[in-house]
Coordinates of C-alpha atoms in Angstrom, one line a residue:
Chain A
M1 CA 25.5 21.9 14.4
K2 CA 23.2 19.2 13.6
K3 CA 19.3 20.1 13.2
I4 CA 17.0 18.7 15.8
S5 CA 13.2 18.2 15.7
F6 CA 10.7 20.5 17.5
E7 CA 9.8 17.5 19.4
K8 CA 13.3 17.3 20.9
T9 CA 13.9 21.0 22.0
L10 CA 11.5 20.4 25.0
K11 CA 14.5 18.3 26.4
R12 CA 17.3 20.8 25.6
I13 CA 16.1 23.6 28.0
G14 CA 19.4 26.0 28.2
E15 CA 21.2 24.4 25.3
R16 CA 22.1 25.8 21.8
V17 CA 20.2 23.9 19.1
K18 CA 19.2 24.3 15.3
V19 CA 15.7 23.9 14.2
L20 CA 14.1 24.1 10.6
G21 CA 10.8 24.8 9.4
W22 CA 8.2 27.2 7.7
V23 CA 7.2 30.7 9.2
H24 CA 3.7 30.0 10.2
S25 CA 3.0 33.6 11.7
I26 CA 5.1 36.8 12.4
R27 CA 4.2 39.3 15.4
E28 CA 6.4 42.6 16.0
H29 CA 6.9 43.8 19.7
K30 CA 9.4 46.6 20.0
N31 CA 12.9 45.6 18.8
F32 CA 12.0 42.0 18.5
V33 CA 10.0 39.8 16.0
F34 CA 8.3 36.6 17.3
L35 CA 7.9 33.8 14.8
D36 CA 5.9 30.7 15.0
L37 CA 7.7 28.1 13.0
R38 CA 5.9 25.0 11.8
D39 CA 7.2 21.5 10.9
E40 CA 6.0 18.6 8.9
K41 CA 4.0 17.4 11.8
D42 CA 2.2 20.7 12.3
W43 CA 3.9 21.1 15.6
M44 CA 4.7 25.0 16.2
L45 CA 7.6 26.3 18.0
Q46 CA 8.0 30.2 19.1
V47 CA 11.4 31.8 18.1
V48 CA 12.3 35.3 19.1
L49 CA 14.7 37.2 17.0
E50 CA 15.9 41.0 16.8
K51 CA 14.2 42.8 14.1
K52 CA 17.3 43.6 12.1
L53 CA 17.9 39.8 11.8
V54 CA 14.7 39.1 9.9
E55 CA 14.4 41.9 7.3
G56 CA 12.0 41.1 4.6
I57 CA 10.8 38.1 6.1
N58 CA 7.5 36.5 4.7
L59 CA 5.0 33.9 5.8
E60 CA 6.1 30.5 4.5
D61 CA 9.3 31.2 4.0
V62 CA 11.6 28.1 5.0
V63 CA 14.3 29.0 7.7
E64 CA 16.9 27.8 9.8
V65 CA 17.2 29.1 13.1
E66 CA 20.2 28.6 15.4
G67 CA 19.7 29.6 19.2
E68 CA 19.2 28.9 22.8
V69 CA 16.0 27.0 24.2
L70 CA 14.6 28.8 27.0
K71 CA 11.9 28.2 29.3
R72 CA 9.1 30.7 29.0
P73 CA 8.4 33.0 32.0
E74 CA 5.2 32.1 34.0
G75 CA 2.4 33.5 32.7
M76 CA 3.5 33.6 29.0
T77 CA 3.0 29.9 28.5
N78 CA 1.0 28.7 25.7
P79 CA -0.9 25.4 26.8
K80 CA -2.3 25.2 23.3
I81 CA 0.7 24.0 21.7
E82 CA 2.9 20.9 22.3
T83 CA 6.1 23.3 22.6
G84 CA 4.1 26.0 24.7
E85 CA 6.4 25.9 27.8
I86 CA 9.7 26.7 25.9
E87 CA 10.8 29.2 23.1
I88 CA 14.0 29.8 21.0
K89 CA 16.0 32.9 21.7
G90 CA 17.5 33.0 17.9
E91 CA 20.9 34.3 17.2
K92 CA 21.3 33.2 13.5
I93 CA 18.7 32.8 10.8
R94 CA 19.2 31.5 7.4
F95 CA 16.6 31.5 4.7
L96 CA 16.5 28.4 2.9
S97 CA 13.8 29.1 0.7
K98 CA 11.9 32.6 0.1
S99 CA 8.2 32.6 -0.2
K100 CA 6.2 35.3 -2.3
I101 CA 3.4 37.1 -0.5
L102 CA 0.3 34.8 -0.8
P103 CA -3.0 36.5 -2.2
F104 CA -5.1 34.6 0.3
D105 CA -4.7 33.6 4.0
L106 CA -3.4 30.2 4.4
K107 CA -4.9 29.7 7.9
E108 CA -8.2 30.4 6.8
I109 CA -8.7 29.4 3.2
N110 CA -11.7 30.6 1.4
L111 CA -11.4 30.1 -2.3
S112 CA -13.4 29.2 -5.3
L113 CA -13.0 25.6 -6.6
P114 CA -11.0 26.7 -9.7
E115 CA -8.7 29.1 -7.4
Y116 CA -8.6 26.3 -4.9
L117 CA -7.1 23.9 -7.7
N118 CA -4.8 26.4 -9.3
W119 CA -3.2 27.0 -5.6
F120 CA -3.2 23.5 -4.7
P121 CA 0.5 23.1 -4.1
V122 CA 0.1 26.0 -1.6
V123 CA -3.2 25.3 -0.3
L124 CA -1.9 21.7 0.7
K125 CA 0.0 23.5 3.6
N126 CA -3.3 24.4 5.2
E127 CA -4.0 22.3 8.4
K128 CA -7.5 21.2 7.3
V129 CA -6.4 20.4 3.9
K130 CA -3.6 18.4 5.1
A131 CA -6.1 16.7 7.6
I132 CA -8.0 15.0 4.4
F133 CA -4.8 13.5 3.2
K134 CA -3.9 12.1 6.7
I135 CA -7.2 10.7 7.1
Q136 CA -7.0 9.1 3.7
E137 CA -3.7 7.6 4.6
K138 CA -5.2 6.2 7.9
I139 CA -8.4 4.8 6.0
I140 CA -6.1 2.8 3.5
E141 CA -3.7 1.8 6.5
G142 CA -6.5 0.3 8.4
F143 CA -8.1 -1.2 5.1
R144 CA -4.6 -3.2 4.4
E145 CA -4.1 -4.0 8.2
S146 CA -7.4 -5.5 8.8
A147 CA -7.1 -7.6 5.4
K148 CA -4.0 -8.7 6.2
K149 CA -5.1 -9.8 9.6
L150 CA -7.8 -11.9 7.9
G151 CA -5.1 -13.8 5.8
L152 CA -6.1 -11.7 2.4
F153 CA -3.0 -11.5 0.0
E154 CA -1.9 -8.3 -1.3
F155 CA -1.3 -7.8 -5.3
H156 CA -0.9 -5.0 -7.6
S157 CA -3.7 -5.0 -10.3
P158 CA -2.8 -3.8 -13.7
I159 CA -4.0 -0.5 -15.1
L160 CA -3.5 -0.8 -18.9
C161 CA -5.7 -3.5 -20.2
A162 CA -6.4 -5.0 -23.6
F163 CA -10.2 -4.9 -23.0
S164 CA -12.6 -2.8 -20.9
S165 CA -13.1 -4.5 -17.3
E166 CA -16.7 -3.7 -16.9
G167 CA -18.8 -2.8 -19.8
G168 CA -17.4 -0.7 -22.5
A169 CA -19.2 2.8 -22.2
E170 CA -17.2 4.8 -19.5
V171 CA -13.6 3.6 -20.3
F172 CA -10.5 5.8 -21.1
K173 CA -8.6 4.8 -24.3
V174 CA -5.0 4.8 -24.7
D175 CA -2.8 4.7 -27.9
Y176 CA -0.6 1.7 -27.0
F177 CA 2.1 1.5 -29.9
S178 CA -0.9 2.4 -32.4
K179 CA -3.0 -0.4 -30.8
E180 CA -6.0 0.5 -28.6
A181 CA -5.6 -0.1 -25.0
F182 CA -7.8 0.8 -22.0
L183 CA -7.4 1.9 -18.6
A184 CA -9.0 -0.3 -15.8
Q185 CA -12.1 0.4 -14.5
S186 CA -12.0 -2.0 -11.9
P187 CA -9.3 -4.7 -10.7
Q188 CA -12.5 -7.4 -10.8
L189 CA -11.1 -9.9 -13.4
Y190 CA -7.3 -9.9 -11.6
K191 CA -9.0 -10.4 -8.2
Q192 CA -11.0 -13.5 -9.5
I193 CA -8.0 -15.0 -11.1
L194 CA -5.8 -14.5 -8.3
V195 CA -8.4 -16.1 -6.0
S196 CA -8.0 -19.2 -7.9
S197 CA -4.5 -19.4 -6.9
F198 CA -4.2 -17.6 -3.5
G199 CA -7.7 -18.2 -2.2
K200 CA -8.1 -14.8 -0.6
V201 CA -6.7 -11.5 -2.0
F202 CA -7.2 -7.6 -1.8
C203 CA -5.5 -4.7 -3.6
V204 CA -5.2 -0.9 -3.4
T205 CA -5.1 0.3 -6.8
K206 CA -6.4 3.1 -9.2
A207 CA -9.3 2.9 -11.1
F208 CA -10.5 5.0 -13.8
R209 CA -14.1 6.0 -15.0
A210 CA -14.5 8.0 -18.2
E211 CA -17.6 9.8 -16.9
P212 CA -17.8 13.6 -17.8
S213 CA -17.6 15.5 -14.4
L214 CA -20.8 17.1 -13.5
T215 CA -20.3 17.9 -9.8
S216 CA -17.4 18.7 -7.7
R217 CA -17.8 15.4 -6.2
H218 CA -17.1 13.4 -9.3
I219 CA -13.6 11.9 -10.2
C220 CA -12.4 10.0 -13.2
E221 CA -9.5 8.6 -11.3
F222 CA -9.9 7.3 -7.6
V223 CA -8.3 4.8 -5.2
S224 CA -10.2 1.5 -5.1
L225 CA -10.1 -0.7 -2.0
D226 CA -10.8 -4.2 -3.3
C227 CA -11.0 -7.6 -1.8
E228 CA -11.9 -10.9 -3.1
V229 CA -12.6 -14.0 -1.0
G230 CA -12.9 -17.8 -2.2
F231 CA -14.3 -20.7 -0.6
I232 CA -17.3 -18.5 0.9
E233 CA -20.1 -20.7 2.1
S234 CA -22.9 -18.3 3.0
L235 CA -23.7 -14.6 2.8
E236 CA -23.0 -14.3 6.5
E237 CA -19.4 -15.3 6.1
L238 CA -19.0 -12.7 3.5
L239 CA -20.7 -10.1 5.5
S240 CA -18.5 -11.0 8.5
V241 CA -15.4 -10.3 6.2
C242 CA -16.7 -6.9 5.4
E243 CA -17.9 -6.1 8.8
K244 CA -14.3 -6.9 10.2
I245 CA -12.4 -4.7 7.6
L246 CA -14.8 -1.9 8.2
K247 CA -14.5 -2.0 12.0
G248 CA -10.7 -2.1 11.5
M249 CA -10.7 1.0 9.4
F250 CA -12.9 3.1 11.8
K251 CA -10.7 1.8 14.8
K252 CA -7.6 2.9 12.8
L253 CA -9.2 6.4 12.4
E254 CA -10.5 6.8 16.1
K255 CA -7.0 5.9 17.3
E256 CA -4.7 7.5 14.7
A257 CA -6.6 10.4 13.1
K258 CA -8.6 11.9 16.0
K259 CA -6.9 15.3 16.0
E260 CA -7.8 15.5 12.1
L261 CA -11.4 14.3 12.3
N262 CA -12.0 17.0 15.1
L263 CA -10.3 19.8 12.9
L264 CA -12.7 18.6 10.2
K265 CA -15.6 18.4 12.7
I266 CA -16.1 14.8 11.7
E267 CA -17.5 12.5 14.9
Chain B
M1 CA -20.8 -28.7 9.1
K2 CA -18.5 -25.7 8.9
K3 CA -15.1 -25.9 6.8
I4 CA -12.0 -25.9 8.8
S5 CA -8.3 -24.7 7.5
F6 CA -5.7 -27.6 6.8
E7 CA -3.7 -26.2 9.7
K8 CA -6.8 -26.9 12.1
T9 CA -7.0 -30.5 11.1
L10 CA -3.7 -31.3 13.1
K11 CA -5.8 -30.8 16.4
R12 CA -8.7 -32.9 15.2
I13 CA -7.6 -36.4 15.2
G14 CA -10.7 -38.9 15.5
E15 CA -12.9 -36.0 14.6
R16 CA -15.2 -35.4 11.6
V17 CA -14.3 -32.5 9.6
K18 CA -15.0 -30.7 6.4
V19 CA -12.2 -29.1 4.2
L20 CA -12.0 -27.4 0.8
G21 CA -9.2 -27.3 -1.5
W22 CA -7.5 -27.9 -5.0
V23 CA -6.7 -31.3 -6.3
H24 CA -3.0 -31.3 -6.5
S25 CA -2.3 -35.2 -7.2
I26 CA -4.1 -38.3 -7.6
R27 CA -2.7 -41.6 -6.9
E28 CA -4.8 -44.9 -7.2
H29 CA -3.9 -48.0 -5.0
K30 CA -6.5 -51.0 -5.1
N31 CA -10.0 -49.8 -4.3
F32 CA -9.0 -46.3 -3.0
V33 CA -7.4 -43.2 -4.4
F34 CA -5.1 -41.0 -2.5
L35 CA -5.5 -37.2 -3.0
D36 CA -3.3 -34.4 -2.0
L37 CA -5.4 -31.4 -1.6
R38 CA -3.7 -27.9 -1.8
D39 CA -4.8 -24.8 0.0
E40 CA -4.4 -21.3 -0.5
K41 CA -1.1 -21.1 1.4
D42 CA 0.2 -24.4 -0.6
W43 CA -0.5 -26.5 2.3
M44 CA -1.1 -30.0 1.4
L45 CA -3.3 -32.4 3.0
Q46 CA -3.7 -36.2 2.2
V47 CA -7.4 -37.5 1.6
V48 CA -8.0 -41.2 1.1
L49 CA -11.5 -42.1 -0.6
E50 CA -13.2 -45.0 -2.3
K51 CA -12.5 -45.2 -5.9
K52 CA -16.3 -45.0 -6.7
L53 CA -16.6 -41.7 -5.3
V54 CA -14.1 -39.9 -7.5
E55 CA -15.0 -40.9 -10.8
G56 CA -13.8 -38.4 -13.5
I57 CA -11.7 -36.4 -11.0
N58 CA -9.1 -34.1 -12.6
L59 CA -6.0 -32.4 -11.1
E60 CA -6.8 -28.8 -10.1
D61 CA -10.8 -29.6 -9.7
V62 CA -11.9 -27.6 -6.5
V63 CA -13.4 -30.0 -4.0
E64 CA -15.1 -30.0 -0.5
V65 CA -14.5 -33.2 1.4
E66 CA -15.8 -34.5 4.5
G67 CA -14.3 -37.3 6.7
E68 CA -12.6 -38.3 9.8
V69 CA -9.0 -37.2 10.5
L70 CA -6.7 -39.9 11.2
K71 CA -3.3 -40.3 12.6
R72 CA -1.1 -42.0 9.9
P73 CA 0.2 -45.5 10.8
E74 CA 3.9 -45.5 11.6
G75 CA 6.2 -45.7 8.8
M76 CA 3.6 -44.0 6.6
T77 CA 4.0 -40.5 7.7
N78 CA 5.4 -37.7 5.4
P79 CA 7.8 -35.2 7.1
K80 CA 8.1 -33.0 4.2
I81 CA 4.7 -31.6 4.6
E82 CA 3.2 -29.6 7.5
T83 CA 0.3 -32.3 7.7
G84 CA 2.2 -35.3 7.2
E85 CA 1.2 -37.1 10.5
I86 CA -2.2 -37.3 9.4
E87 CA -4.7 -38.1 6.7
I88 CA -8.5 -37.7 6.2
K89 CA -10.5 -40.6 5.5
G90 CA -13.0 -39.1 3.2
E91 CA -16.6 -40.1 3.4
K92 CA -18.3 -37.7 1.2
I93 CA -17.0 -35.7 -1.7
R94 CA -18.3 -32.6 -3.6
F95 CA -17.1 -31.0 -6.8
L96 CA -17.4 -27.1 -6.5
S97 CA -15.7 -26.5 -9.7
K98 CA -14.5 -29.0 -12.5
S99 CA -11.3 -28.5 -14.2
K100 CA -10.4 -29.5 -17.8
I101 CA -7.1 -31.7 -18.4
L102 CA -4.4 -29.2 -18.6
P103 CA -1.9 -29.4 -21.6
F104 CA 1.0 -29.1 -19.3
D105 CA 2.5 -30.4 -16.0
L106 CA 1.6 -27.5 -13.4
K107 CA 4.1 -28.9 -10.9
E108 CA 7.0 -28.2 -13.5
I109 CA 6.1 -25.7 -15.8
N110 CA 8.2 -25.4 -19.0
L111 CA 6.5 -23.2 -21.5
S112 CA 7.7 -20.6 -24.2
L113 CA 6.8 -17.2 -23.3
P114 CA 3.4 -16.6 -25.4
E115 CA 2.4 -19.8 -24.0
Y116 CA 3.2 -19.0 -20.5
L117 CA 1.5 -15.6 -20.9
N118 CA -1.7 -17.2 -22.4
W119 CA -2.0 -19.6 -19.6
F120 CA -1.1 -17.2 -17.0
P121 CA -4.3 -17.6 -14.9
V122 CA -3.5 -21.5 -14.6
V123 CA 0.2 -21.1 -14.7
L124 CA -0.6 -18.8 -11.4
K125 CA -1.3 -21.8 -9.2
N126 CA 2.4 -23.2 -10.0
E127 CA 4.3 -22.9 -6.5
K128 CA 7.3 -21.0 -8.1
V129 CA 5.2 -18.6 -9.9
K130 CA 3.3 -17.9 -6.7
A131 CA 6.6 -17.3 -4.9
I132 CA 7.4 -14.5 -7.3
F133 CA 4.2 -12.6 -6.3
K134 CA 4.6 -13.4 -2.4
I135 CA 8.1 -12.0 -2.8
Q136 CA 6.9 -8.8 -4.3
E137 CA 4.1 -8.6 -1.7
K138 CA 7.0 -8.7 1.0
I139 CA 9.5 -6.1 -0.9
I140 CA 6.6 -3.5 -0.8
E141 CA 5.7 -4.4 2.7
G142 CA 9.0 -4.0 3.9
F143 CA 9.5 -0.6 1.9
R144 CA 6.5 0.8 3.4
E145 CA 7.2 -0.5 7.1
S146 CA 10.6 1.0 6.8
A147 CA 9.5 4.4 5.3
K148 CA 6.6 4.8 8.0
K149 CA 9.3 4.1 10.8
L150 CA 11.5 7.1 9.4
G151 CA 8.2 9.2 9.7
L152 CA 7.7 9.4 5.9
F153 CA 3.8 10.0 5.1
E154 CA 2.1 7.9 2.7
F155 CA 0.1 9.3 -0.4
H156 CA -1.5 8.3 -3.6
S157 CA 0.1 10.1 -6.8
P158 CA -2.1 10.7 -9.8
I159 CA -1.8 8.8 -12.7
L160 CA -3.7 10.7 -15.3
C161 CA -1.7 14.1 -16.0
A162 CA -2.1 17.1 -18.0
F163 CA 1.6 17.0 -18.9
S164 CA 4.5 14.4 -19.3
S165 CA 6.4 14.2 -16.0
E166 CA 9.9 13.4 -17.3
G167 CA 10.4 14.6 -20.8
G168 CA 8.1 13.9 -23.6
A169 CA 9.3 10.8 -25.5
E170 CA 8.2 7.9 -23.6
V171 CA 4.7 8.8 -22.8
F172 CA 1.4 7.0 -23.2
K173 CA -1.3 9.7 -24.5
V174 CA -5.0 9.0 -23.3
D175 CA -8.1 10.5 -24.9
Y176 CA -9.4 12.5 -22.1
F177 CA -12.8 14.0 -23.3
S178 CA -11.3 14.7 -26.6
K179 CA -8.3 16.5 -24.8
E180 CA -4.9 15.1 -24.7
A181 CA -4.0 13.6 -21.2
F182 CA -0.7 11.5 -20.2
L183 CA 0.0 8.6 -18.2
A184 CA 2.4 9.5 -15.3
Q185 CA 6.1 8.3 -15.8
S186 CA 7.0 9.1 -12.3
P187 CA 5.2 10.6 -9.4
Q188 CA 8.3 13.1 -8.9
L189 CA 6.4 16.3 -9.2
Y190 CA 3.7 15.3 -6.6
K191 CA 6.2 14.1 -4.1
Q192 CA 8.1 17.4 -4.4
I193 CA 4.8 19.4 -4.0
L194 CA 3.9 17.2 -0.9
V195 CA 7.6 17.7 0.6
S196 CA 6.8 21.4 1.0
S197 CA 3.9 20.5 2.9
F198 CA 4.6 17.0 4.8
G199 CA 8.4 17.2 5.0
K200 CA 9.1 13.7 4.4
V201 CA 6.7 11.4 1.9
F202 CA 6.5 8.3 0.0
C203 CA 4.4 6.3 -2.4
V204 CA 3.8 3.0 -3.8
T205 CA 2.4 3.8 -7.2
K206 CA 2.2 2.7 -11.1
A207 CA 4.4 4.4 -13.5
F208 CA 4.1 4.0 -17.2
R209 CA 7.0 4.3 -19.9
A210 CA 6.0 4.1 -23.6
E211 CA 9.3 2.4 -24.6
P212 CA 8.7 -0.4 -27.2
S213 CA 9.5 -3.9 -25.8
L214 CA 12.6 -5.1 -27.1
T215 CA 13.3 -7.7 -24.4
S216 CA 11.2 -10.0 -22.0
R217 CA 12.5 -8.3 -19.3
H218 CA 11.2 -4.7 -20.2
I219 CA 7.6 -3.7 -19.0
C220 CA 5.7 -0.5 -19.9
E221 CA 3.8 -0.5 -16.6
F222 CA 5.6 -1.0 -13.3
V223 CA 5.4 -0.4 -9.6
S224 CA 7.3 2.6 -8.5
L225 CA 8.6 2.6 -4.8
D226 CA 9.2 6.4 -4.2
C227 CA 10.5 8.5 -1.4
E228 CA 11.2 12.1 -1.2
V229 CA 12.8 13.5 1.9
G230 CA 13.0 17.3 2.8
F231 CA 15.5 19.4 4.8
I232 CA 18.4 17.1 3.9
E233 CA 21.6 18.8 5.1
S234 CA 24.1 16.1 3.6
L235 CA 24.7 13.5 1.2
E236 CA 25.4 11.1 4.1
E237 CA 22.0 11.9 5.7
L238 CA 20.2 11.2 2.4
L239 CA 22.2 7.8 2.0
S240 CA 21.5 6.9 5.5
V241 CA 17.6 7.1 4.6
C242 CA 18.2 4.8 1.6
E243 CA 20.4 2.4 3.5
K244 CA 17.8 1.9 6.5
I245 CA 14.8 1.5 3.9
L246 CA 16.8 -1.1 2.0
K247 CA 18.2 -2.8 5.1
G248 CA 14.4 -2.9 6.3
M249 CA 13.2 -4.5 2.8
F250 CA 15.9 -7.0 2.9
K251 CA 15.2 -7.9 6.7
K252 CA 11.5 -8.5 5.8
L253 CA 12.5 -10.9 3.0
E254 CA 14.6 -12.9 5.2
K255 CA 12.2 -13.3 7.8
E256 CA 8.8 -13.6 5.8
A257 CA 9.7 -14.9 2.5
K258 CA 12.6 -17.5 3.2
K259 CA 10.6 -20.2 1.9
E260 CA 9.9 -18.7 -1.5
L261 CA 13.4 -17.4 -1.9
N262 CA 14.7 -21.0 -1.4
L263 CA 12.1 -22.2 -3.9
L264 CA 13.5 -19.7 -6.5
K265 CA 17.1 -20.4 -5.6
I266 CA 17.7 -17.1 -4.3
E267 CA 20.3 -16.4 -1.4

C-alpha cells in the first residue's frame, strides 16, 4: 500500500490507508490508545489502536500506521485541527524510528540558552521554533520576488576573499593553502562590480563578522539580503526601490506566514 | 526630464527622451558620430550626435543622452536588434563615468586565464561572460521552483562549523576567537537534522573544499544545490524526486535562457 498525506485522508472516509508521522501525543482509554500523529506541515491526525499494538511507544517515535479512515461520531469532532472530522482506526503499526524519553516537554519548551542549543535538533520540532524558520523562509522569498519584479539580477557573491571587505578589524582569517584569506564581511565590492555590467543586482548571501559575542542577540554568521542599483538619479528613486522591496516582504509574510506570526504573537 | 528604458523608446517616436547606457561602439560619418549604447539587459540603441559633442569619447564610457526619437529611414533599419527601427537624434550628452582605453577587445575576448581573472570586472561586460551568470541564475531558479513545487522547505545552512562535515582531509580551518573552526564542506548534517522536523528540505548554499587546484575547472568554493527528503519508501520514489527537479531546471533554462545558451552554442 502506498502512503498518503494527512491532507488526503479527508477524502478517503471508509477506505484503508497508510500514513506516516511523528507521535505527538498519547492518551490511554480502556483497552485503546489514542495517538495524535504529526506530519511535516504540523497537521495532526488522530489514530486509535488497541493497547497491545503500541507497547513501549514514546512521544516522537516515527511510525507508519495502516487502518481505516472513519468519520468521528457527532460531539467527538475537533474543530481546532484540519482533520478534526475524522480519525484512523489503526490495524497495524510499524516503528520506523524509536525515540528516547525526552528530558523536557517538547510542546512547551522552557530551557536555558545552553540547553536550548545543545538540544537544538530536538527543539527544532517545536511548533514555535519551526515558525521562526518558516518566517525566515518567507522573508527571503518576499525579498527575492520583489527584487526580481524590479528587474534586479540575482548572483552569488564570493565568501572566501583575498582581502577584508569593510575595514580590517572584525574579519575571520582562513588558512588558504598556507596563505591568508578572509571571510567576506559583506558582498559590497562584488555588487558594485556587477552593477557596472548588469545595472541592477541583488544577492542573498552569508556574511561574517568576527565580533566577540556579548549578547544572545549577536551572531558572527548571518544571512545578508543585499541590493545594488545603478543609474539612480535621485534619493527618491532609491527610497522607492527600498519601499517596494520592503512592502513586498511584508505582504508575503501577511499572506503566507499568518499562522506562524500568530503563534509567535507578532502583529 | 526622467530617464526611460531603451525598451520604452520604441513607443516615443517623435518625442524628446533621456536614456542612459554604456558606449558599446563608435562609428564616425562626416560631421556625425553614431554610437551604439548598451543597457543592462544588453539591448542596443543607436544614437547620432554631432562630432563636436562627443570629443574624447571612449568605448565603455557611461553616458546620458537627451534627444528626439526618430524612425529610421527605409533601408537603414537593423532587424538584428530590438530597437532597429528607430534611432535617437542626440542633442545633449553627459559623461557620467569616463572609461580608459581597454587593452583588449571587449566584444571578442581572447585572454590567458591570469589576464582574464585580473580584468574580470571588465571582462564581465562581455555578452558571453554575462550569459554564464544568467544561465547560473536560471539553473538555481529552476532548482528552487521545482523543489518548492514538491513541497520542500528552504533553509540556510551554517558555513562556520565546529567540526568537519565529511571527513577531515579537505577542510578549510578558520581562526574562531583563538579556537579552531571549519568551513562547511557540505550542508549534509543540517539537512538531516531539518528532515526530522520539516520532512522535506532543500538549500542553496556555499560549500568549501580545501583541495589544491590542479586544473582551471577546479574551485574551492562552490554553490551547492542540496535536497533531503524523508519518509522515502523506495528507490523509485527518490529517483522520481530527482527527475522532477532536474526536468524543472532544464525547462527553466529552455524557456528563460534560450538566448544565452545559443550565444554559448549549448544545445
